[in-house]
């Protein structure tokens, strides 16, 4: 007797939105004809499982994949700002150095970004997009609490953008987080 396959979880709206965005980008880049884009958009919007959604993105160049990266500074400075592609999972390490991440102009393709900190006595400053939601529940510190002022309600920020989850340990280091001003 053959066992039944495990049921797949349903596709989330964020996953569906990312697939639609990638199909539109592929069309704009000339990888899909108008008719093919329409057919694949219909397929993506009707998808109920991850396999069905993946079929809509099949053979589309540059389809988003889960990414991760590690950056850090031992005793110097590391700065990442301007236009850069933010991976889904980012590990930030700083023994004695200073790390500055500015996500305000970055390309964020994922609805949720996980930033894992490993600070010794180093420091980190993170600038998040105006509309980002910041989650600090997974963060622990030995010396000082992170300095973070949530976005003001009604300022058009803090609800519709990506969720930035910051976890890990700050050790004796200092973490400052702020929303972009524009």
mmCIF file with all atom_site columns, C-alpha atoms in Angstrom:
data_model
loop_
_atom_site.group_PDB
_atom_site.id
_atom_site.type_symbol
_atom_site.label_atom_id
_atom_site.label_alt_id
_atom_site.label_comp_id
_atom_site.label_asym_id
_atom_site.label_entity_id
_atom_site.label_seq_id
_atom_site.pdbx_PDB_ins_code
_atom_site.Cartn_x
_atom_site.Cartn_y
_atom_site.Cartn_z
_atom_site.occupancy
_atom_site.B_iso_or_equiv
_atom_site.pdbx_formal_charge
_atom_site.auth_seq_id
_atom_site.auth_comp_id
_atom_site.auth_asym_id
_atom_site.auth_atom_id
_atom_site.pdbx_PDB_model_num
ATOM 1   C CA . UNK A 1 1   ? 0.000  0.000  0.000   1.00 0.00 ? 1   UNK A CA 1
ATOM 2   C CA . UNK A 1 2   ? 1.447  3.396  -1.012  1.00 0.00 ? 2   UNK A CA 1
ATOM 3   C CA . UNK A 1 3   ? 1.398  6.170  1.589   1.00 0.00 ? 3   UNK A CA 1
ATOM 4   C CA . UNK A 1 4   ? -0.470 9.332  0.661   1.00 0.00 ? 4   UNK A CA 1
ATOM 5   C CA . UNK A 1 5   ? 1.725  12.343 -0.121  1.00 0.00 ? 5   UNK A CA 1
ATOM 6   C CA . UNK A 1 6   ? 1.943  15.072 2.503   1.00 0.00 ? 6   UNK A CA 1
ATOM 7   C CA . UNK A 1 7   ? -0.462 17.934 1.720   1.00 0.00 ? 7   UNK A CA 1
ATOM 8   C CA . UNK A 1 8   ? 1.289  21.171 0.803   1.00 0.00 ? 8   UNK A CA 1
ATOM 9   C CA . UNK A 1 9   ? 0.540  24.361 2.729   1.00 0.00 ? 9   UNK A CA 1
ATOM 10  C CA . UNK A 1 10  ? -1.471 26.927 0.776   1.00 0.00 ? 10  UNK A CA 1
ATOM 11  C CA . UNK A 1 11  ? 0.323  29.723 -1.057  1.00 0.00 ? 11  UNK A CA 1
ATOM 12  C CA . UNK A 1 12  ? 0.466  32.969 0.932   1.00 0.00 ? 12  UNK A CA 1
ATOM 13  C CA . UNK A 1 13  ? -0.522 36.304 -0.556  1.00 0.00 ? 13  UNK A CA 1
ATOM 14  C CA . UNK A 1 14  ? 3.071  37.499 -0.159  1.00 0.00 ? 14  UNK A CA 1
ATOM 15  C CA . UNK A 1 15  ? 4.363  34.531 -2.191  1.00 0.00 ? 15  UNK A CA 1
ATOM 16  C CA . UNK A 1 16  ? 1.723  35.118 -4.856  1.00 0.00 ? 16  UNK A CA 1
ATOM 17  C CA . UNK A 1 17  ? 2.556  38.853 -5.002  1.00 0.00 ? 17  UNK A CA 1
ATOM 18  C CA . UNK A 1 18  ? 6.287  38.087 -5.370  1.00 0.00 ? 18  UNK A CA 1
ATOM 19  C CA . UNK A 1 19  ? 5.551  35.671 -8.242  1.00 0.00 ? 19  UNK A CA 1
ATOM 20  C CA . UNK A 1 20  ? 3.335  38.219 -10.028 1.00 0.00 ? 20  UNK A CA 1
ATOM 21  C CA . UNK A 1 21  ? 6.020  40.891 -9.594  1.00 0.00 ? 21  UNK A CA 1
ATOM 22  C CA . UNK A 1 22  ? 8.695  38.561 -11.048 1.00 0.00 ? 22  UNK A CA 1
ATOM 23  C CA . UNK A 1 23  ? 6.493  37.674 -14.046 1.00 0.00 ? 23  UNK A CA 1
ATOM 24  C CA . UNK A 1 24  ? 5.920  41.363 -14.780 1.00 0.00 ? 24  UNK A CA 1
ATOM 25  C CA . UNK A 1 25  ? 9.662  42.024 -14.505 1.00 0.00 ? 25  UNK A CA 1
ATOM 26  C CA . UNK A 1 26  ? 10.394 39.118 -16.879 1.00 0.00 ? 26  UNK A CA 1
ATOM 27  C CA . UNK A 1 27  ? 7.926  40.590 -19.388 1.00 0.00 ? 27  UNK A CA 1
ATOM 28  C CA . UNK A 1 28  ? 9.495  44.058 -19.060 1.00 0.00 ? 28  UNK A CA 1
ATOM 29  C CA . UNK A 1 29  ? 12.946 42.524 -19.586 1.00 0.00 ? 29  UNK A CA 1
ATOM 30  C CA . UNK A 1 30  ? 11.736 40.824 -22.782 1.00 0.00 ? 30  UNK A CA 1
ATOM 31  C CA . UNK A 1 31  ? 11.861 37.242 -21.483 1.00 0.00 ? 31  UNK A CA 1
ATOM 32  C CA . UNK A 1 32  ? 8.120  36.645 -21.976 1.00 0.00 ? 32  UNK A CA 1
ATOM 33  C CA . UNK A 1 33  ? 5.690  37.578 -24.726 1.00 0.00 ? 33  UNK A CA 1
ATOM 34  C CA . UNK A 1 34  ? 2.500  39.401 -23.794 1.00 0.00 ? 34  UNK A CA 1
ATOM 35  C CA . UNK A 1 35  ? 0.396  36.262 -24.303 1.00 0.00 ? 35  UNK A CA 1
ATOM 36  C CA . UNK A 1 36  ? 2.785  34.112 -22.258 1.00 0.00 ? 36  UNK A CA 1
ATOM 37  C CA . UNK A 1 37  ? 2.808  36.660 -19.442 1.00 0.00 ? 37  UNK A CA 1
ATOM 38  C CA . UNK A 1 38  ? -1.016 36.717 -19.378 1.00 0.00 ? 38  UNK A CA 1
ATOM 39  C CA . UNK A 1 39  ? -1.191 32.916 -19.240 1.00 0.00 ? 39  UNK A CA 1
ATOM 40  C CA . UNK A 1 40  ? 1.418  32.711 -16.473 1.00 0.00 ? 40  UNK A CA 1
ATOM 41  C CA . UNK A 1 41  ? -0.235 35.486 -14.463 1.00 0.00 ? 41  UNK A CA 1
ATOM 42  C CA . UNK A 1 42  ? -3.518 33.560 -14.625 1.00 0.00 ? 42  UNK A CA 1
ATOM 43  C CA . UNK A 1 43  ? -1.658 30.432 -13.523 1.00 0.00 ? 43  UNK A CA 1
ATOM 44  C CA . UNK A 1 44  ? 0.048  32.249 -10.624 1.00 0.00 ? 44  UNK A CA 1
ATOM 45  C CA . UNK A 1 45  ? -3.165 33.893 -9.442  1.00 0.00 ? 45  UNK A CA 1
ATOM 46  C CA . UNK A 1 46  ? -4.995 30.542 -9.492  1.00 0.00 ? 46  UNK A CA 1
ATOM 47  C CA . UNK A 1 47  ? -2.169 28.622 -7.775  1.00 0.00 ? 47  UNK A CA 1
ATOM 48  C CA . UNK A 1 48  ? -3.098 27.010 -4.482  1.00 0.00 ? 48  UNK A CA 1
ATOM 49  C CA . UNK A 1 49  ? 0.181  25.220 -3.652  1.00 0.00 ? 49  UNK A CA 1
ATOM 50  C CA . UNK A 1 50  ? 3.864  26.014 -3.929  1.00 0.00 ? 50  UNK A CA 1
ATOM 51  C CA . UNK A 1 51  ? 4.279  23.505 -6.771  1.00 0.00 ? 51  UNK A CA 1
ATOM 52  C CA . UNK A 1 52  ? 1.524  25.203 -8.786  1.00 0.00 ? 52  UNK A CA 1
ATOM 53  C CA . UNK A 1 53  ? 3.123  28.605 -8.190  1.00 0.00 ? 53  UNK A CA 1
ATOM 54  C CA . UNK A 1 54  ? 6.566  27.272 -9.143  1.00 0.00 ? 54  UNK A CA 1
ATOM 55  C CA . UNK A 1 55  ? 5.109  25.964 -12.414 1.00 0.00 ? 55  UNK A CA 1
ATOM 56  C CA . UNK A 1 56  ? 4.042  29.526 -13.310 1.00 0.00 ? 56  UNK A CA 1
ATOM 57  C CA . UNK A 1 57  ? 7.646  30.698 -12.780 1.00 0.00 ? 57  UNK A CA 1
ATOM 58  C CA . UNK A 1 58  ? 9.244  27.742 -14.563 1.00 0.00 ? 58  UNK A CA 1
ATOM 59  C CA . UNK A 1 59  ? 11.977 28.811 -16.988 1.00 0.00 ? 59  UNK A CA 1
ATOM 60  C CA . UNK A 1 60  ? 11.658 32.501 -16.029 1.00 0.00 ? 60  UNK A CA 1
ATOM 61  C CA . UNK A 1 61  ? 15.222 33.816 -15.756 1.00 0.00 ? 61  UNK A CA 1
ATOM 62  C CA . UNK A 1 62  ? 16.151 35.203 -12.402 1.00 0.00 ? 62  UNK A CA 1
ATOM 63  C CA . UNK A 1 63  ? 13.165 33.802 -10.529 1.00 0.00 ? 63  UNK A CA 1
ATOM 64  C CA . UNK A 1 64  ? 13.675 34.623 -6.868  1.00 0.00 ? 64  UNK A CA 1
ATOM 65  C CA . UNK A 1 65  ? 15.282 31.963 -4.744  1.00 0.00 ? 65  UNK A CA 1
ATOM 66  C CA . UNK A 1 66  ? 15.839 31.853 -1.022  1.00 0.00 ? 66  UNK A CA 1
ATOM 67  C CA . UNK A 1 67  ? 19.113 33.636 -0.356  1.00 0.00 ? 67  UNK A CA 1
ATOM 68  C CA . UNK A 1 68  ? 21.409 34.185 2.557   1.00 0.00 ? 68  UNK A CA 1
ATOM 69  C CA . UNK A 1 69  ? 24.615 36.088 3.171   1.00 0.00 ? 69  UNK A CA 1
ATOM 70  C CA . UNK A 1 70  ? 27.037 36.834 5.989   1.00 0.00 ? 70  UNK A CA 1
ATOM 71  C CA . UNK A 1 71  ? 28.713 40.208 6.431   1.00 0.00 ? 71  UNK A CA 1
ATOM 72  C CA . UNK A 1 72  ? 30.754 41.719 9.181   1.00 0.00 ? 72  UNK A CA 1
ATOM 73  C CA . UNK A 1 73  ? 33.611 43.729 10.535  1.00 0.00 ? 73  UNK A CA 1
ATOM 74  C CA . UNK A 1 74  ? 36.252 42.373 12.894  1.00 0.00 ? 74  UNK A CA 1
ATOM 75  C CA . UNK A 1 75  ? 37.763 45.674 13.983  1.00 0.00 ? 75  UNK A CA 1
ATOM 76  C CA . UNK A 1 76  ? 37.016 48.150 11.204  1.00 0.00 ? 76  UNK A CA 1
ATOM 77  C CA . UNK A 1 77  ? 33.873 49.489 9.588   1.00 0.00 ? 77  UNK A CA 1
ATOM 78  C CA . UNK A 1 78  ? 31.469 47.875 7.161   1.00 0.00 ? 78  UNK A CA 1
ATOM 79  C CA . UNK A 1 79  ? 28.814 49.973 5.418   1.00 0.00 ? 79  UNK A CA 1
ATOM 80  C CA . UNK A 1 80  ? 26.140 48.829 2.983   1.00 0.00 ? 80  UNK A CA 1
ATOM 81  C CA . UNK A 1 81  ? 23.946 51.595 1.544   1.00 0.00 ? 81  UNK A CA 1
ATOM 82  C CA . UNK A 1 82  ? 22.393 52.827 -1.666  1.00 0.00 ? 82  UNK A CA 1
ATOM 83  C CA . UNK A 1 83  ? 20.860 50.359 -4.100  1.00 0.00 ? 83  UNK A CA 1
ATOM 84  C CA . UNK A 1 84  ? 21.683 46.767 -3.175  1.00 0.00 ? 84  UNK A CA 1
ATOM 85  C CA . UNK A 1 85  ? 19.762 43.488 -3.180  1.00 0.00 ? 85  UNK A CA 1
ATOM 86  C CA . UNK A 1 86  ? 18.830 42.340 0.332   1.00 0.00 ? 86  UNK A CA 1
ATOM 87  C CA . UNK A 1 87  ? 18.931 38.551 0.815   1.00 0.00 ? 87  UNK A CA 1
ATOM 88  C CA . UNK A 1 88  ? 16.105 36.766 2.632   1.00 0.00 ? 88  UNK A CA 1
ATOM 89  C CA . UNK A 1 89  ? 18.456 35.894 5.514   1.00 0.00 ? 89  UNK A CA 1
ATOM 90  C CA . UNK A 1 90  ? 21.358 38.145 6.463   1.00 0.00 ? 90  UNK A CA 1
ATOM 91  C CA . UNK A 1 91  ? 23.859 37.326 9.205   1.00 0.00 ? 91  UNK A CA 1
ATOM 92  C CA . UNK A 1 92  ? 25.757 40.319 10.595  1.00 0.00 ? 92  UNK A CA 1
ATOM 93  C CA . UNK A 1 93  ? 28.904 39.728 12.658  1.00 0.00 ? 93  UNK A CA 1
ATOM 94  C CA . UNK A 1 94  ? 30.987 42.357 14.400  1.00 0.00 ? 94  UNK A CA 1
ATOM 95  C CA . UNK A 1 95  ? 33.560 41.511 17.073  1.00 0.00 ? 95  UNK A CA 1
ATOM 96  C CA . UNK A 1 96  ? 34.954 45.008 17.659  1.00 0.00 ? 96  UNK A CA 1
ATOM 97  C CA . UNK A 1 97  ? 33.930 46.825 14.486  1.00 0.00 ? 97  UNK A CA 1
ATOM 98  C CA . UNK A 1 98  ? 31.022 48.941 13.340  1.00 0.00 ? 98  UNK A CA 1
ATOM 99  C CA . UNK A 1 99  ? 28.408 47.773 10.858  1.00 0.00 ? 99  UNK A CA 1
ATOM 100 C CA . UNK A 1 100 ? 25.966 50.093 9.120   1.00 0.00 ? 100 UNK A CA 1
ATOM 101 C CA . UNK A 1 101 ? 23.129 48.707 7.003   1.00 0.00 ? 101 UNK A CA 1
ATOM 102 C CA . UNK A 1 102 ? 20.903 51.126 5.149   1.00 0.00 ? 102 UNK A CA 1
ATOM 103 C CA . UNK A 1 103 ? 17.866 49.367 3.665   1.00 0.00 ? 103 UNK A CA 1
ATOM 104 C CA . UNK A 1 104 ? 16.065 52.586 2.694   1.00 0.00 ? 104 UNK A CA 1
ATOM 105 C CA . UNK A 1 105 ? 17.044 52.381 -1.004  1.00 0.00 ? 105 UNK A CA 1
ATOM 106 C CA . UNK A 1 106 ? 17.736 48.644 -1.117  1.00 0.00 ? 106 UNK A CA 1
ATOM 107 C CA . UNK A 1 107 ? 15.915 46.195 -3.356  1.00 0.00 ? 107 UNK A CA 1
ATOM 108 C CA . UNK A 1 108 ? 13.817 44.049 -1.041  1.00 0.00 ? 108 UNK A CA 1
ATOM 109 C CA . UNK A 1 109 ? 12.237 41.160 -2.948  1.00 0.00 ? 109 UNK A CA 1
ATOM 110 C CA . UNK A 1 110 ? 10.999 39.198 0.047   1.00 0.00 ? 110 UNK A CA 1
ATOM 111 C CA . UNK A 1 111 ? 8.062  40.189 2.254   1.00 0.00 ? 111 UNK A CA 1
ATOM 112 C CA . UNK A 1 112 ? 10.062 39.093 5.301   1.00 0.00 ? 112 UNK A CA 1
ATOM 113 C CA . UNK A 1 113 ? 13.773 39.649 5.966   1.00 0.00 ? 113 UNK A CA 1
ATOM 114 C CA . UNK A 1 114 ? 15.642 37.941 8.811   1.00 0.00 ? 114 UNK A CA 1
ATOM 115 C CA . UNK A 1 115 ? 18.720 39.733 10.119  1.00 0.00 ? 115 UNK A CA 1
ATOM 116 C CA . UNK A 1 116 ? 20.719 37.662 12.606  1.00 0.00 ? 116 UNK A CA 1
ATOM 117 C CA . UNK A 1 117 ? 23.167 39.667 14.699  1.00 0.00 ? 117 UNK A CA 1
ATOM 118 C CA . UNK A 1 118 ? 26.324 38.417 16.390  1.00 0.00 ? 118 UNK A CA 1
ATOM 119 C CA . UNK A 1 119 ? 27.862 41.494 18.005  1.00 0.00 ? 119 UNK A CA 1
ATOM 120 C CA . UNK A 1 120 ? 30.762 41.211 20.456  1.00 0.00 ? 120 UNK A CA 1
ATOM 121 C CA . UNK A 1 121 ? 31.658 44.689 21.611  1.00 0.00 ? 121 UNK A CA 1
ATOM 122 C CA . UNK A 1 122 ? 31.014 46.037 18.128  1.00 0.00 ? 122 UNK A CA 1
ATOM 123 C CA . UNK A 1 123 ? 28.045 48.142 17.128  1.00 0.00 ? 123 UNK A CA 1
ATOM 124 C CA . UNK A 1 124 ? 25.428 48.053 14.394  1.00 0.00 ? 124 UNK A CA 1
ATOM 125 C CA . UNK A 1 125 ? 23.148 50.714 12.965  1.00 0.00 ? 125 UNK A CA 1
ATOM 126 C CA . UNK A 1 126 ? 20.269 49.643 10.743  1.00 0.00 ? 126 UNK A CA 1
ATOM 127 C CA . UNK A 1 127 ? 18.090 52.025 8.733   1.00 0.00 ? 127 UNK A CA 1
ATOM 128 C CA . UNK A 1 128 ? 14.867 50.313 7.616   1.00 0.00 ? 128 UNK A CA 1
ATOM 129 C CA . UNK A 1 129 ? 12.374 51.512 4.979   1.00 0.00 ? 129 UNK A CA 1
ATOM 130 C CA . UNK A 1 130 ? 9.694  53.936 6.194   1.00 0.00 ? 130 UNK A CA 1
ATOM 131 C CA . UNK A 1 131 ? 6.938  51.364 5.740   1.00 0.00 ? 131 UNK A CA 1
ATOM 132 C CA . UNK A 1 132 ? 8.803  48.440 7.328   1.00 0.00 ? 132 UNK A CA 1
ATOM 133 C CA . UNK A 1 133 ? 7.569  46.515 10.330  1.00 0.00 ? 133 UNK A CA 1
ATOM 134 C CA . UNK A 1 134 ? 10.400 45.751 12.767  1.00 0.00 ? 134 UNK A CA 1
ATOM 135 C CA . UNK A 1 135 ? 10.290 42.644 14.983  1.00 0.00 ? 135 UNK A CA 1
ATOM 136 C CA . UNK A 1 136 ? 12.906 42.452 17.776  1.00 0.00 ? 136 UNK A CA 1
ATOM 137 C CA . UNK A 1 137 ? 11.437 39.469 19.661  1.00 0.00 ? 137 UNK A CA 1
ATOM 138 C CA . UNK A 1 138 ? 14.380 37.155 18.869  1.00 0.00 ? 138 UNK A CA 1
ATOM 139 C CA . UNK A 1 139 ? 17.085 39.580 20.028  1.00 0.00 ? 139 UNK A CA 1
ATOM 140 C CA . UNK A 1 140 ? 19.008 39.283 23.274  1.00 0.00 ? 140 UNK A CA 1
ATOM 141 C CA . UNK A 1 141 ? 21.574 41.630 24.740  1.00 0.00 ? 141 UNK A CA 1
ATOM 142 C CA . UNK A 1 142 ? 23.971 41.476 27.672  1.00 0.00 ? 142 UNK A CA 1
ATOM 143 C CA . UNK A 1 143 ? 24.734 45.165 28.064  1.00 0.00 ? 143 UNK A CA 1
ATOM 144 C CA . UNK A 1 144 ? 22.297 47.655 26.546  1.00 0.00 ? 144 UNK A CA 1
ATOM 145 C CA . UNK A 1 145 ? 18.853 47.298 25.061  1.00 0.00 ? 145 UNK A CA 1
ATOM 146 C CA . UNK A 1 146 ? 18.591 48.158 21.370  1.00 0.00 ? 146 UNK A CA 1
ATOM 147 C CA . UNK A 1 147 ? 17.766 51.770 20.597  1.00 0.00 ? 147 UNK A CA 1
ATOM 148 C CA . UNK A 1 148 ? 14.640 51.736 18.428  1.00 0.00 ? 148 UNK A CA 1
ATOM 149 C CA . UNK A 1 149 ? 11.794 54.171 18.056  1.00 0.00 ? 149 UNK A CA 1
ATOM 150 C CA . UNK A 1 150 ? 8.880  52.649 16.102  1.00 0.00 ? 150 UNK A CA 1
ATOM 151 C CA . UNK A 1 151 ? 7.402  54.614 13.226  1.00 0.00 ? 151 UNK A CA 1
ATOM 152 C CA . UNK A 1 152 ? 4.729  57.098 14.213  1.00 0.00 ? 152 UNK A CA 1
ATOM 153 C CA . UNK A 1 153 ? 1.160  56.048 13.449  1.00 0.00 ? 153 UNK A CA 1
ATOM 154 C CA . UNK A 1 154 ? -0.313 58.035 10.596  1.00 0.00 ? 154 UNK A CA 1
ATOM 155 C CA . UNK A 1 155 ? 3.063  58.905 9.087   1.00 0.00 ? 155 UNK A CA 1
ATOM 156 C CA . UNK A 1 156 ? 2.491  56.470 6.236   1.00 0.00 ? 156 UNK A CA 1
ATOM 157 C CA . UNK A 1 157 ? 5.019  54.116 7.697   1.00 0.00 ? 157 UNK A CA 1
ATOM 158 C CA . UNK A 1 158 ? 5.349  50.960 9.687   1.00 0.00 ? 158 UNK A CA 1
ATOM 159 C CA . UNK A 1 159 ? 2.494  48.847 8.316   1.00 0.00 ? 159 UNK A CA 1
ATOM 160 C CA . UNK A 1 160 ? 2.577  48.062 4.606   1.00 0.00 ? 160 UNK A CA 1
ATOM 161 C CA . UNK A 1 161 ? 6.222  47.273 3.937   1.00 0.00 ? 161 UNK A CA 1
ATOM 162 C CA . UNK A 1 162 ? 8.415  44.277 4.572   1.00 0.00 ? 162 UNK A CA 1
ATOM 163 C CA . UNK A 1 163 ? 8.748  42.704 7.990   1.00 0.00 ? 163 UNK A CA 1
ATOM 164 C CA . UNK A 1 164 ? 12.334 42.999 9.240   1.00 0.00 ? 164 UNK A CA 1
ATOM 165 C CA . UNK A 1 165 ? 12.993 40.394 11.949  1.00 0.00 ? 165 UNK A CA 1
ATOM 166 C CA . UNK A 1 166 ? 16.130 41.085 13.950  1.00 0.00 ? 166 UNK A CA 1
ATOM 167 C CA . UNK A 1 167 ? 17.396 38.232 16.100  1.00 0.00 ? 167 UNK A CA 1
ATOM 168 C CA . UNK A 1 168 ? 20.632 37.011 17.644  1.00 0.00 ? 168 UNK A CA 1
ATOM 169 C CA . UNK A 1 169 ? 22.778 38.565 20.364  1.00 0.00 ? 169 UNK A CA 1
ATOM 170 C CA . UNK A 1 170 ? 24.262 42.008 20.808  1.00 0.00 ? 170 UNK A CA 1
ATOM 171 C CA . UNK A 1 171 ? 26.697 40.940 23.539  1.00 0.00 ? 171 UNK A CA 1
ATOM 172 C CA . UNK A 1 172 ? 28.415 44.069 24.812  1.00 0.00 ? 172 UNK A CA 1
ATOM 173 C CA . UNK A 1 173 ? 27.678 45.810 21.513  1.00 0.00 ? 173 UNK A CA 1
ATOM 174 C CA . UNK A 1 174 ? 25.132 48.483 20.716  1.00 0.00 ? 174 UNK A CA 1
ATOM 175 C CA . UNK A 1 175 ? 22.299 48.298 18.177  1.00 0.00 ? 175 UNK A CA 1
ATOM 176 C CA . UNK A 1 176 ? 20.472 51.345 16.798  1.00 0.00 ? 176 UNK A CA 1
ATOM 177 C CA . UNK A 1 177 ? 17.514 50.994 14.428  1.00 0.00 ? 177 UNK A CA 1
ATOM 178 C CA . UNK A 1 178 ? 15.581 53.794 12.787  1.00 0.00 ? 178 UNK A CA 1
ATOM 179 C CA . UNK A 1 179 ? 13.089 54.229 9.968   1.00 0.00 ? 179 UNK A CA 1
ATOM 180 C CA . UNK A 1 180 ? 14.171 56.132 6.857   1.00 0.00 ? 180 UNK A CA 1
ATOM 181 C CA . UNK A 1 181 ? 13.025 59.720 6.837   1.00 0.00 ? 181 UNK A CA 1
ATOM 182 C CA . UNK A 1 182 ? 11.861 59.641 3.212   1.00 0.00 ? 182 UNK A CA 1
#
